[in-house]
């Protein structure tokens, strides 16, 4: 069994789980000084590993028994510090488990710790954390991407088998792509947001990161389960992920034939030439192995993505942060936050003030409808859309980028985010820097995306 089904191998060889966890802790102690992927470790992890090992030996273990899971620090894990990598919430111990965390625990997934991130998930590079940046495990000089920087880095460095992240405009897919791991953003509303600290609630989703597509499918299957406390998520969402992991394993290049693969002209124009070449090679190979057609699409409104996403995020973030006034939780956010968080709060305040005329937020919402419509129409012609996940190579940590340059990292991930559709990334190459290939499909076709990612993984 090779690295492409590493998660399955770990699940099958889980008899000495506690010893493996002990080794992982040593590895983290030694190597995470450089990577900085964790900002809080679970103090009870070894004891919990032993309990899970006991259940494994008694044949009473759940679907995730034998796997180690890292959680982004904006998803509440009871008793652990859920700081959003901000000084604002530096001492905030979550009083309850997020729905997704409860599901992970029910299936005996072991939570090893809380991961570093861009402050309040507002970023694309992993550099805006109050707890210092995360480094890319493939090359510590480079950014790991963001905002789920620590989750991607922890999986890439082998500190955790799976990770939970959040994706508003690309924060799972972007760092997964830069760190050479799999990342997946589900259809908006399929996975509960209960216990997730908002960046922009109309786009936020919990997403998953893993070494292989099988791992991503398994974790999605688990976190979509059961009753959710989130009134805005779909009931019975688990039906969309029924046996997702098994379906992924059974998918092969023979079973998928004669597809129409969409590629988008406007995306190509935005993408760095080296990256584009790698991506197009992979798409051509996929097409020839499956006798599929490559269909060139022109989606003019996709270019509006970045311009319309940010005003909406600013406005919703401004509103979400009003509770961080220092009275109930932590410190007053404006007094202690970093410059990107402050920019969004101040920008969001201005937009909100102008909003009685519907000048920005409402206009941006209307523009997003155009993007969504264009994608819906495109999916009448193609089975899925493939592209690069991130249009530019990762920069060297600490390089000064303009705000526009930083936001341009999100150009290819934002369209799926604002349309609420599923999208995932799978690594195509890892050197000299990692490049991920993104697959998008219509709403609720999450498992189809996973299977297609799996086939790219098998190429
Ligand atoms: N980079 C985007 C932003 O800064 C995406 C963040 C996210 O998905 N959480 O808003």
mmCIF file of C-alpha atoms in Angstrom, residues 109-410:
data_model
loop_
_atom_site.group_PDB
_atom_site.id
_atom_site.type_symbol
_atom_site.label_atom_id
_atom_site.label_comp_id
_atom_site.label_asym_id
_atom_site.label_seq_id
_atom_site.Cartn_x
_atom_site.Cartn_y
_atom_site.Cartn_z
ATOM 1 C CA UNK A 109 -10.858 10.239 16.560
ATOM 2 C CA UNK A 110 -8.050 11.467 18.816
ATOM 3 C CA UNK A 111 -7.668 15.251 18.958
ATOM 4 C CA UNK A 112 -4.005 16.009 19.414
ATOM 5 C CA UNK A 113 -4.132 19.776 19.528
ATOM 6 C CA UNK A 114 -5.164 23.139 18.149
ATOM 7 C CA UNK A 115 -3.449 24.498 15.083
ATOM 8 C CA UNK A 116 -1.990 27.838 14.171
ATOM 9 C CA UNK A 117 -3.788 30.021 11.632
ATOM 10 C CA UNK A 118 -4.078 33.510 10.266
ATOM 11 C CA UNK A 119 -5.669 35.633 12.959
ATOM 12 C CA UNK A 120 -9.449 35.042 12.877
ATOM 13 C CA UNK A 121 -8.960 33.150 9.584
ATOM 14 C CA UNK A 122 -8.351 36.447 7.800
ATOM 15 C CA UNK A 123 -5.406 35.720 5.544
ATOM 16 C CA UNK A 124 -3.868 33.584 2.833
ATOM 17 C CA UNK A 125 -0.336 33.007 4.038
ATOM 18 C CA UNK A 126 -0.331 31.877 7.673
ATOM 19 C CA UNK A 127 1.727 34.920 8.597
ATOM 20 C CA UNK A 128 -0.805 36.976 10.556
ATOM 21 C CA UNK A 129 -1.031 34.730 13.620
ATOM 22 C CA UNK A 130 -0.404 36.382 16.984
ATOM 23 C CA UNK A 131 1.645 33.260 17.777
ATOM 24 C CA UNK A 132 4.162 33.762 14.946
ATOM 25 C CA UNK A 133 3.836 32.378 11.430
ATOM 26 C CA UNK A 134 3.699 28.739 10.447
ATOM 27 C CA UNK A 135 6.388 27.491 8.069
ATOM 28 C CA UNK A 136 5.895 25.205 5.099
ATOM 29 C CA UNK A 137 7.148 21.697 6.019
ATOM 30 C CA UNK A 138 8.181 21.082 2.392
ATOM 31 C CA UNK A 139 10.461 24.105 2.522
ATOM 32 C CA UNK A 140 10.623 26.150 5.741
ATOM 33 C CA UNK A 141 11.611 29.289 3.833
ATOM 34 C CA UNK A 142 8.187 29.396 2.202
ATOM 35 C CA UNK A 143 4.741 30.256 3.511
ATOM 36 C CA UNK A 144 2.446 27.274 4.091
ATOM 37 C CA UNK A 145 -0.585 29.207 2.809
ATOM 38 C CA UNK A 146 -3.562 30.125 4.920
ATOM 39 C CA UNK A 147 -5.601 30.648 6.750
ATOM 40 C CA UNK A 148 -5.661 26.988 7.906
ATOM 41 C CA UNK A 149 -1.859 27.094 7.886
ATOM 42 C CA UNK A 150 -1.231 24.916 10.928
ATOM 43 C CA UNK A 151 -3.767 22.276 9.907
ATOM 44 C CA UNK A 152 -2.139 21.849 6.491
ATOM 45 C CA UNK A 153 1.384 21.955 7.893
ATOM 46 C CA UNK A 154 0.610 19.449 10.665
ATOM 47 C CA UNK A 155 -0.661 16.929 8.114
ATOM 48 C CA UNK A 156 2.191 17.586 5.687
ATOM 49 C CA UNK A 157 4.796 17.208 8.447
ATOM 50 C CA UNK A 158 3.240 13.940 9.637
ATOM 51 C CA UNK A 159 2.268 15.348 13.065
ATOM 52 C CA UNK A 160 -1.383 14.461 12.494
ATOM 53 C CA UNK A 161 -3.186 12.114 10.120
ATOM 54 C CA UNK A 162 -6.146 14.364 9.427
ATOM 55 C CA UNK A 163 -7.095 17.921 10.226
ATOM 56 C CA UNK A 164 -10.140 20.115 10.479
ATOM 57 C CA UNK A 165 -9.899 23.556 8.947
ATOM 58 C CA UNK A 166 -12.292 26.229 7.792
ATOM 59 C CA UNK A 167 -12.753 27.633 4.334
ATOM 60 C CA UNK A 168 -14.412 30.977 3.709
ATOM 61 C CA UNK A 169 -12.668 32.042 0.513
ATOM 62 C CA UNK A 170 -10.173 29.220 0.177
ATOM 63 C CA UNK A 171 -8.590 28.726 3.574
ATOM 64 C CA UNK A 172 -8.589 24.945 3.418
ATOM 65 C CA UNK A 173 -7.709 24.566 -0.254
ATOM 66 C CA UNK A 174 -5.003 27.221 -0.353
ATOM 67 C CA UNK A 175 -2.732 25.855 2.433
ATOM 68 C CA UNK A 176 -3.450 22.271 1.347
ATOM 69 C CA UNK A 177 -2.177 23.199 -2.096
ATOM 70 C CA UNK A 178 0.973 24.926 -0.802
ATOM 71 C CA UNK A 179 1.787 22.097 1.630
ATOM 72 C CA UNK A 180 1.153 19.260 -0.832
ATOM 73 C CA UNK A 181 -1.839 17.670 0.904
ATOM 74 C CA UNK A 182 -5.502 17.058 0.071
ATOM 75 C CA UNK A 183 -8.031 19.716 1.094
ATOM 76 C CA UNK A 184 -11.789 19.819 0.650
ATOM 77 C CA UNK A 185 -14.504 22.435 1.079
ATOM 78 C CA UNK A 186 -18.013 20.911 1.201
ATOM 79 C CA UNK A 187 -21.248 22.368 -0.176
ATOM 80 C CA UNK A 188 -22.219 25.328 1.999
ATOM 81 C CA UNK A 189 -24.597 24.238 4.732
ATOM 82 C CA UNK A 190 -23.851 20.527 4.659
ATOM 83 C CA UNK A 191 -21.556 20.605 7.651
ATOM 84 C CA UNK A 192 -22.645 22.292 10.874
ATOM 85 C CA UNK A 193 -20.990 25.589 11.806
ATOM 86 C CA UNK A 194 -22.051 25.259 15.449
ATOM 87 C CA UNK A 195 -18.960 25.933 17.534
ATOM 88 C CA UNK A 196 -17.057 27.620 14.734
ATOM 89 C CA UNK A 197 -15.976 31.211 15.375
ATOM 90 C CA UNK A 198 -17.117 33.248 12.350
ATOM 91 C CA UNK A 199 -15.087 35.051 9.780
ATOM 92 C CA UNK A 200 -17.988 35.618 7.367
ATOM 93 C CA UNK A 201 -20.935 33.445 8.178
ATOM 94 C CA UNK A 202 -22.509 33.398 4.734
ATOM 95 C CA UNK A 203 -19.374 31.792 3.268
ATOM 96 C CA UNK A 204 -17.774 29.927 6.209
ATOM 97 C CA UNK A 205 -17.602 26.147 5.996
ATOM 98 C CA UNK A 206 -15.729 23.561 8.002
ATOM 99 C CA UNK A 207 -13.398 21.641 5.708
ATOM 100 C CA UNK A 208 -10.948 18.763 5.950
ATOM 101 C CA UNK A 209 -7.264 18.195 5.217
ATOM 102 C CA UNK A 210 -5.527 14.868 4.824
ATOM 103 C CA UNK A 211 -2.656 13.034 3.241
ATOM 104 C CA UNK A 212 -4.951 11.215 0.801
ATOM 105 C CA UNK A 213 -8.429 11.578 -0.643
ATOM 106 C CA UNK A 214 -9.608 8.531 1.294
ATOM 107 C CA UNK A 215 -8.824 10.333 4.574
ATOM 108 C CA UNK A 216 -10.722 13.434 3.499
ATOM 109 C CA UNK A 217 -13.773 11.355 2.550
ATOM 110 C CA UNK A 218 -13.692 9.453 5.832
ATOM 111 C CA UNK A 219 -13.534 12.598 7.937
ATOM 112 C CA UNK A 220 -16.347 14.221 5.947
ATOM 113 C CA UNK A 221 -18.472 11.141 6.438
ATOM 114 C CA UNK A 222 -17.971 11.473 10.182
ATOM 115 C CA UNK A 223 -18.488 15.221 10.563
ATOM 116 C CA UNK A 224 -21.682 15.207 8.516
ATOM 117 C CA UNK A 225 -23.291 12.710 10.881
ATOM 118 C CA UNK A 226 -26.150 13.047 13.296
ATOM 119 C CA UNK A 227 -28.082 15.889 14.741
ATOM 120 C CA UNK A 228 -26.627 19.354 14.382
ATOM 121 C CA UNK A 229 -27.187 22.358 16.609
ATOM 122 C CA UNK A 230 -26.739 24.718 13.674
ATOM 123 C CA UNK A 231 -30.139 25.943 12.542
ATOM 124 C CA UNK A 232 -28.760 27.017 9.167
ATOM 125 C CA UNK A 233 -27.280 23.708 8.094
ATOM 126 C CA UNK A 234 -29.217 21.117 6.116
ATOM 127 C CA UNK A 235 -30.858 18.340 8.108
ATOM 128 C CA UNK A 236 -29.786 14.812 7.159
ATOM 129 C CA UNK A 237 -26.645 16.051 5.480
ATOM 130 C CA UNK A 238 -24.993 12.707 6.088
ATOM 131 C CA UNK A 239 -26.955 11.202 3.211
ATOM 132 C CA UNK A 240 -24.708 13.189 0.857
ATOM 133 C CA UNK A 241 -21.657 11.460 2.319
ATOM 134 C CA UNK A 242 -22.984 7.909 2.666
ATOM 135 C CA UNK A 243 -20.058 5.504 2.416
ATOM 136 C CA UNK A 244 -17.988 8.325 0.915
ATOM 137 C CA UNK A 245 -14.689 6.739 1.938
ATOM 138 C CA UNK A 246 -15.581 3.375 0.456
ATOM 139 C CA UNK A 247 -16.831 5.006 -2.732
ATOM 140 C CA UNK A 248 -13.511 6.798 -3.048
ATOM 141 C CA UNK A 249 -11.599 3.557 -2.678
ATOM 142 C CA UNK A 250 -13.685 1.880 -5.343
ATOM 143 C CA UNK A 251 -13.362 4.703 -7.833
ATOM 144 C CA UNK A 252 -10.910 3.977 -10.602
ATOM 145 C CA UNK A 253 -10.036 5.328 -13.993
ATOM 146 C CA UNK A 254 -11.953 2.528 -15.705
ATOM 147 C CA UNK A 255 -15.193 3.368 -13.945
ATOM 148 C CA UNK A 256 -15.247 6.976 -15.138
ATOM 149 C CA UNK A 257 -15.274 7.410 -18.902
ATOM 150 C CA UNK A 258 -16.237 10.057 -21.439
ATOM 151 C CA UNK A 259 -16.552 13.005 -19.150
ATOM 152 C CA UNK A 260 -16.599 16.647 -20.115
ATOM 153 C CA UNK A 261 -13.907 18.455 -18.178
ATOM 154 C CA UNK A 262 -14.278 22.223 -18.021
ATOM 155 C CA UNK A 263 -11.278 24.499 -18.030
ATOM 156 C CA UNK A 264 -11.786 28.234 -17.662
ATOM 157 C CA UNK A 265 -10.011 30.744 -19.869
ATOM 158 C CA UNK A 266 -10.182 33.550 -17.323
ATOM 159 C CA UNK A 267 -8.623 31.284 -14.690
ATOM 160 C CA UNK A 268 -5.763 30.423 -17.015
ATOM 161 C CA UNK A 269 -4.997 34.085 -17.644
ATOM 162 C CA UNK A 270 -4.641 34.634 -13.919
ATOM 163 C CA UNK A 271 -2.407 31.617 -13.344
ATOM 164 C CA UNK A 272 1.372 31.639 -13.231
ATOM 165 C CA UNK A 273 2.826 29.927 -16.327
ATOM 166 C CA UNK A 274 4.776 27.224 -14.477
ATOM 167 C CA UNK A 275 1.740 26.279 -12.433
ATOM 168 C CA UNK A 276 -0.518 26.295 -15.473
ATOM 169 C CA UNK A 277 1.736 23.900 -17.340
ATOM 170 C CA UNK A 278 1.734 21.367 -14.513
ATOM 171 C CA UNK A 279 -2.040 21.605 -14.153
ATOM 172 C CA UNK A 280 -2.740 21.316 -17.872
ATOM 173 C CA UNK A 281 -0.501 18.259 -18.137
ATOM 174 C CA UNK A 282 -2.447 16.575 -15.366
ATOM 175 C CA UNK A 283 -5.785 17.445 -16.966
ATOM 176 C CA UNK A 284 -4.639 16.150 -20.356
ATOM 177 C CA UNK A 285 -3.429 12.922 -18.806
ATOM 178 C CA UNK A 286 -6.744 12.491 -17.008
ATOM 179 C CA UNK A 287 -8.626 13.178 -20.246
ATOM 180 C CA UNK A 288 -6.624 10.668 -22.250
ATOM 181 C CA UNK A 289 -6.915 7.908 -19.628
ATOM 182 C CA UNK A 290 -10.682 8.340 -19.355
ATOM 183 C CA UNK A 291 -11.452 9.230 -22.971
ATOM 184 C CA UNK A 292 -12.822 12.534 -21.787
ATOM 185 C CA UNK A 293 -13.195 15.851 -23.574
ATOM 186 C CA UNK A 294 -11.638 19.045 -22.436
ATOM 187 C CA UNK A 295 -14.123 21.874 -22.887
ATOM 188 C CA UNK A 296 -12.865 25.437 -22.798
ATOM 189 C CA UNK A 297 -15.226 27.767 -20.969
ATOM 190 C CA UNK A 298 -15.252 31.521 -20.784
ATOM 191 C CA UNK A 299 -16.783 32.788 -17.556
ATOM 192 C CA UNK A 300 -16.517 36.541 -17.650
ATOM 193 C CA UNK A 301 -17.907 37.317 -14.239
ATOM 194 C CA UNK A 302 -15.482 35.051 -12.428
ATOM 195 C CA UNK A 303 -13.060 37.940 -12.430
ATOM 196 C CA UNK A 304 -15.375 39.832 -10.124
ATOM 197 C CA UNK A 305 -14.840 37.220 -7.416
ATOM 198 C CA UNK A 306 -12.093 38.853 -5.372
ATOM 199 C CA UNK A 307 -13.569 42.357 -5.653
ATOM 200 C CA UNK A 308 -16.953 41.274 -4.412
ATOM 201 C CA UNK A 309 -15.894 38.681 -1.863
ATOM 202 C CA UNK A 310 -13.842 41.051 0.261
ATOM 203 C CA UNK A 311 -16.471 43.767 0.912
ATOM 204 C CA UNK A 312 -18.876 41.049 2.024
ATOM 205 C CA UNK A 313 -16.288 39.436 4.269
ATOM 206 C CA UNK A 314 -15.343 42.815 5.770
ATOM 207 C CA UNK A 315 -18.972 43.611 6.555
ATOM 208 C CA UNK A 316 -19.872 40.251 8.038
ATOM 209 C CA UNK A 317 -16.611 40.097 9.970
ATOM 210 C CA UNK A 318 -17.200 43.568 11.405
ATOM 211 C CA UNK A 319 -20.594 42.427 12.620
ATOM 212 C CA UNK A 320 -19.253 39.129 14.007
ATOM 213 C CA UNK A 321 -16.514 40.856 15.990
ATOM 214 C CA UNK A 322 -18.869 43.208 17.879
ATOM 215 C CA UNK A 323 -19.080 40.596 20.622
ATOM 216 C CA UNK A 324 -15.334 40.860 21.276
ATOM 217 C CA UNK A 325 -15.646 44.082 23.239
ATOM 218 C CA UNK A 326 -13.720 42.796 26.242
ATOM 219 C CA UNK A 327 -16.779 42.378 28.440
ATOM 220 C CA UNK A 328 -17.538 38.720 27.988
ATOM 221 C CA UNK A 329 -14.716 37.122 26.059
ATOM 222 C CA UNK A 330 -11.077 38.085 26.148
ATOM 223 C CA UNK A 331 -9.799 41.550 25.290
ATOM 224 C CA UNK A 332 -11.350 44.335 23.183
ATOM 225 C CA UNK A 333 -10.474 43.279 19.662
ATOM 226 C CA UNK A 334 -9.598 46.721 18.280
ATOM 227 C CA UNK A 335 -7.004 47.226 21.022
ATOM 228 C CA UNK A 336 -5.030 44.066 20.447
ATOM 229 C CA UNK A 337 -5.580 42.682 16.958
ATOM 230 C CA UNK A 338 -3.143 42.680 14.076
ATOM 231 C CA UNK A 339 -3.329 45.006 11.089
ATOM 232 C CA UNK A 340 -5.299 42.727 8.734
ATOM 233 C CA UNK A 341 -8.038 42.135 11.307
ATOM 234 C CA UNK A 342 -8.163 45.843 12.025
ATOM 235 C CA UNK A 343 -8.349 46.681 8.322
ATOM 236 C CA UNK A 344 -11.398 44.438 7.991
ATOM 237 C CA UNK A 345 -13.113 45.802 11.090
ATOM 238 C CA UNK A 346 -12.628 49.411 10.004
ATOM 239 C CA UNK A 347 -13.488 48.646 6.377
ATOM 240 C CA UNK A 348 -16.556 46.671 7.432
ATOM 241 C CA UNK A 349 -17.686 49.542 9.652
ATOM 242 C CA UNK A 350 -17.470 52.007 6.753
ATOM 243 C CA UNK A 351 -19.364 49.709 4.435
ATOM 244 C CA UNK A 352 -22.045 49.141 7.057
ATOM 245 C CA UNK A 353 -22.452 52.900 7.488
ATOM 246 C CA UNK A 354 -22.919 53.373 3.752
ATOM 247 C CA UNK A 355 -25.249 50.433 3.551
ATOM 248 C CA UNK A 356 -28.573 52.193 4.003
ATOM 249 C CA UNK A 357 -28.166 53.093 0.347
ATOM 250 C CA UNK A 358 -27.143 49.522 -0.443
ATOM 251 C CA UNK A 359 -23.982 50.843 -2.013
ATOM 252 C CA UNK A 360 -21.487 48.066 -1.397
ATOM 253 C CA UNK A 361 -22.717 45.022 0.468
ATOM 254 C CA UNK A 362 -25.958 44.688 -1.449
ATOM 255 C CA UNK A 363 -24.209 45.401 -4.745
ATOM 256 C CA UNK A 364 -21.585 42.807 -3.986
ATOM 257 C CA UNK A 365 -24.297 40.274 -3.216
ATOM 258 C CA UNK A 366 -25.865 40.968 -6.602
ATOM 259 C CA UNK A 367 -22.515 40.492 -8.347
ATOM 260 C CA UNK A 368 -22.071 37.162 -6.608
ATOM 261 C CA UNK A 369 -25.359 35.983 -8.038
ATOM 262 C CA UNK A 370 -23.920 36.548 -11.501
ATOM 263 C CA UNK A 371 -20.929 34.360 -10.679
ATOM 264 C CA UNK A 372 -23.138 31.635 -9.292
ATOM 265 C CA UNK A 373 -25.421 31.745 -12.321
ATOM 266 C CA UNK A 374 -22.483 31.558 -14.685
ATOM 267 C CA UNK A 375 -21.123 28.518 -12.900
ATOM 268 C CA UNK A 376 -24.563 26.873 -12.850
ATOM 269 C CA UNK A 377 -24.819 27.374 -16.607
ATOM 270 C CA UNK A 378 -21.300 26.028 -17.115
ATOM 271 C CA UNK A 379 -22.179 22.840 -15.289
ATOM 272 C CA UNK A 380 -24.836 22.161 -17.908
ATOM 273 C CA UNK A 381 -21.972 21.685 -20.362
ATOM 274 C CA UNK A 382 -19.343 19.996 -18.208
ATOM 275 C CA UNK A 383 -19.203 17.379 -15.464
ATOM 276 C CA UNK A 384 -16.658 19.253 -13.422
ATOM 277 C CA UNK A 385 -14.255 22.183 -13.656
ATOM 278 C CA UNK A 386 -10.537 21.677 -13.122
ATOM 279 C CA UNK A 387 -7.958 24.394 -12.523
ATOM 280 C CA UNK A 388 -5.004 25.256 -10.370
ATOM 281 C CA UNK A 389 -5.997 25.779 -6.747
ATOM 282 C CA UNK A 390 -3.744 28.779 -6.191
ATOM 283 C CA UNK A 391 -2.672 30.993 -9.106
ATOM 284 C CA UNK A 392 0.774 31.917 -7.807
ATOM 285 C CA UNK A 393 3.730 30.183 -6.154
ATOM 286 C CA UNK A 394 4.116 30.594 -2.392
ATOM 287 C CA UNK A 395 6.276 33.563 -1.407
ATOM 288 C CA UNK A 396 9.198 33.515 0.985
ATOM 289 C CA UNK A 397 8.048 33.996 4.531
ATOM 290 C CA UNK A 398 8.263 37.630 5.559
ATOM 291 C CA UNK A 399 8.200 39.098 2.026
ATOM 292 C CA UNK A 400 6.226 42.327 1.941
ATOM 293 C CA UNK A 401 3.182 41.973 -0.288
ATOM 294 C CA UNK A 402 0.578 44.615 -1.063
ATOM 295 C CA UNK A 403 -2.964 43.934 0.090
ATOM 296 C CA UNK A 404 -3.986 43.361 -3.543
ATOM 297 C CA UNK A 405 -1.168 40.860 -4.075
ATOM 298 C CA UNK A 406 -2.138 38.987 -0.935
ATOM 299 C CA UNK A 407 -5.802 38.892 -1.937
ATOM 300 C CA UNK A 408 -4.884 37.657 -5.426
ATOM 301 C CA UNK A 409 -3.937 34.291 -3.896
ATOM 302 C CA UNK A 410 -7.675 33.654 -3.545
#
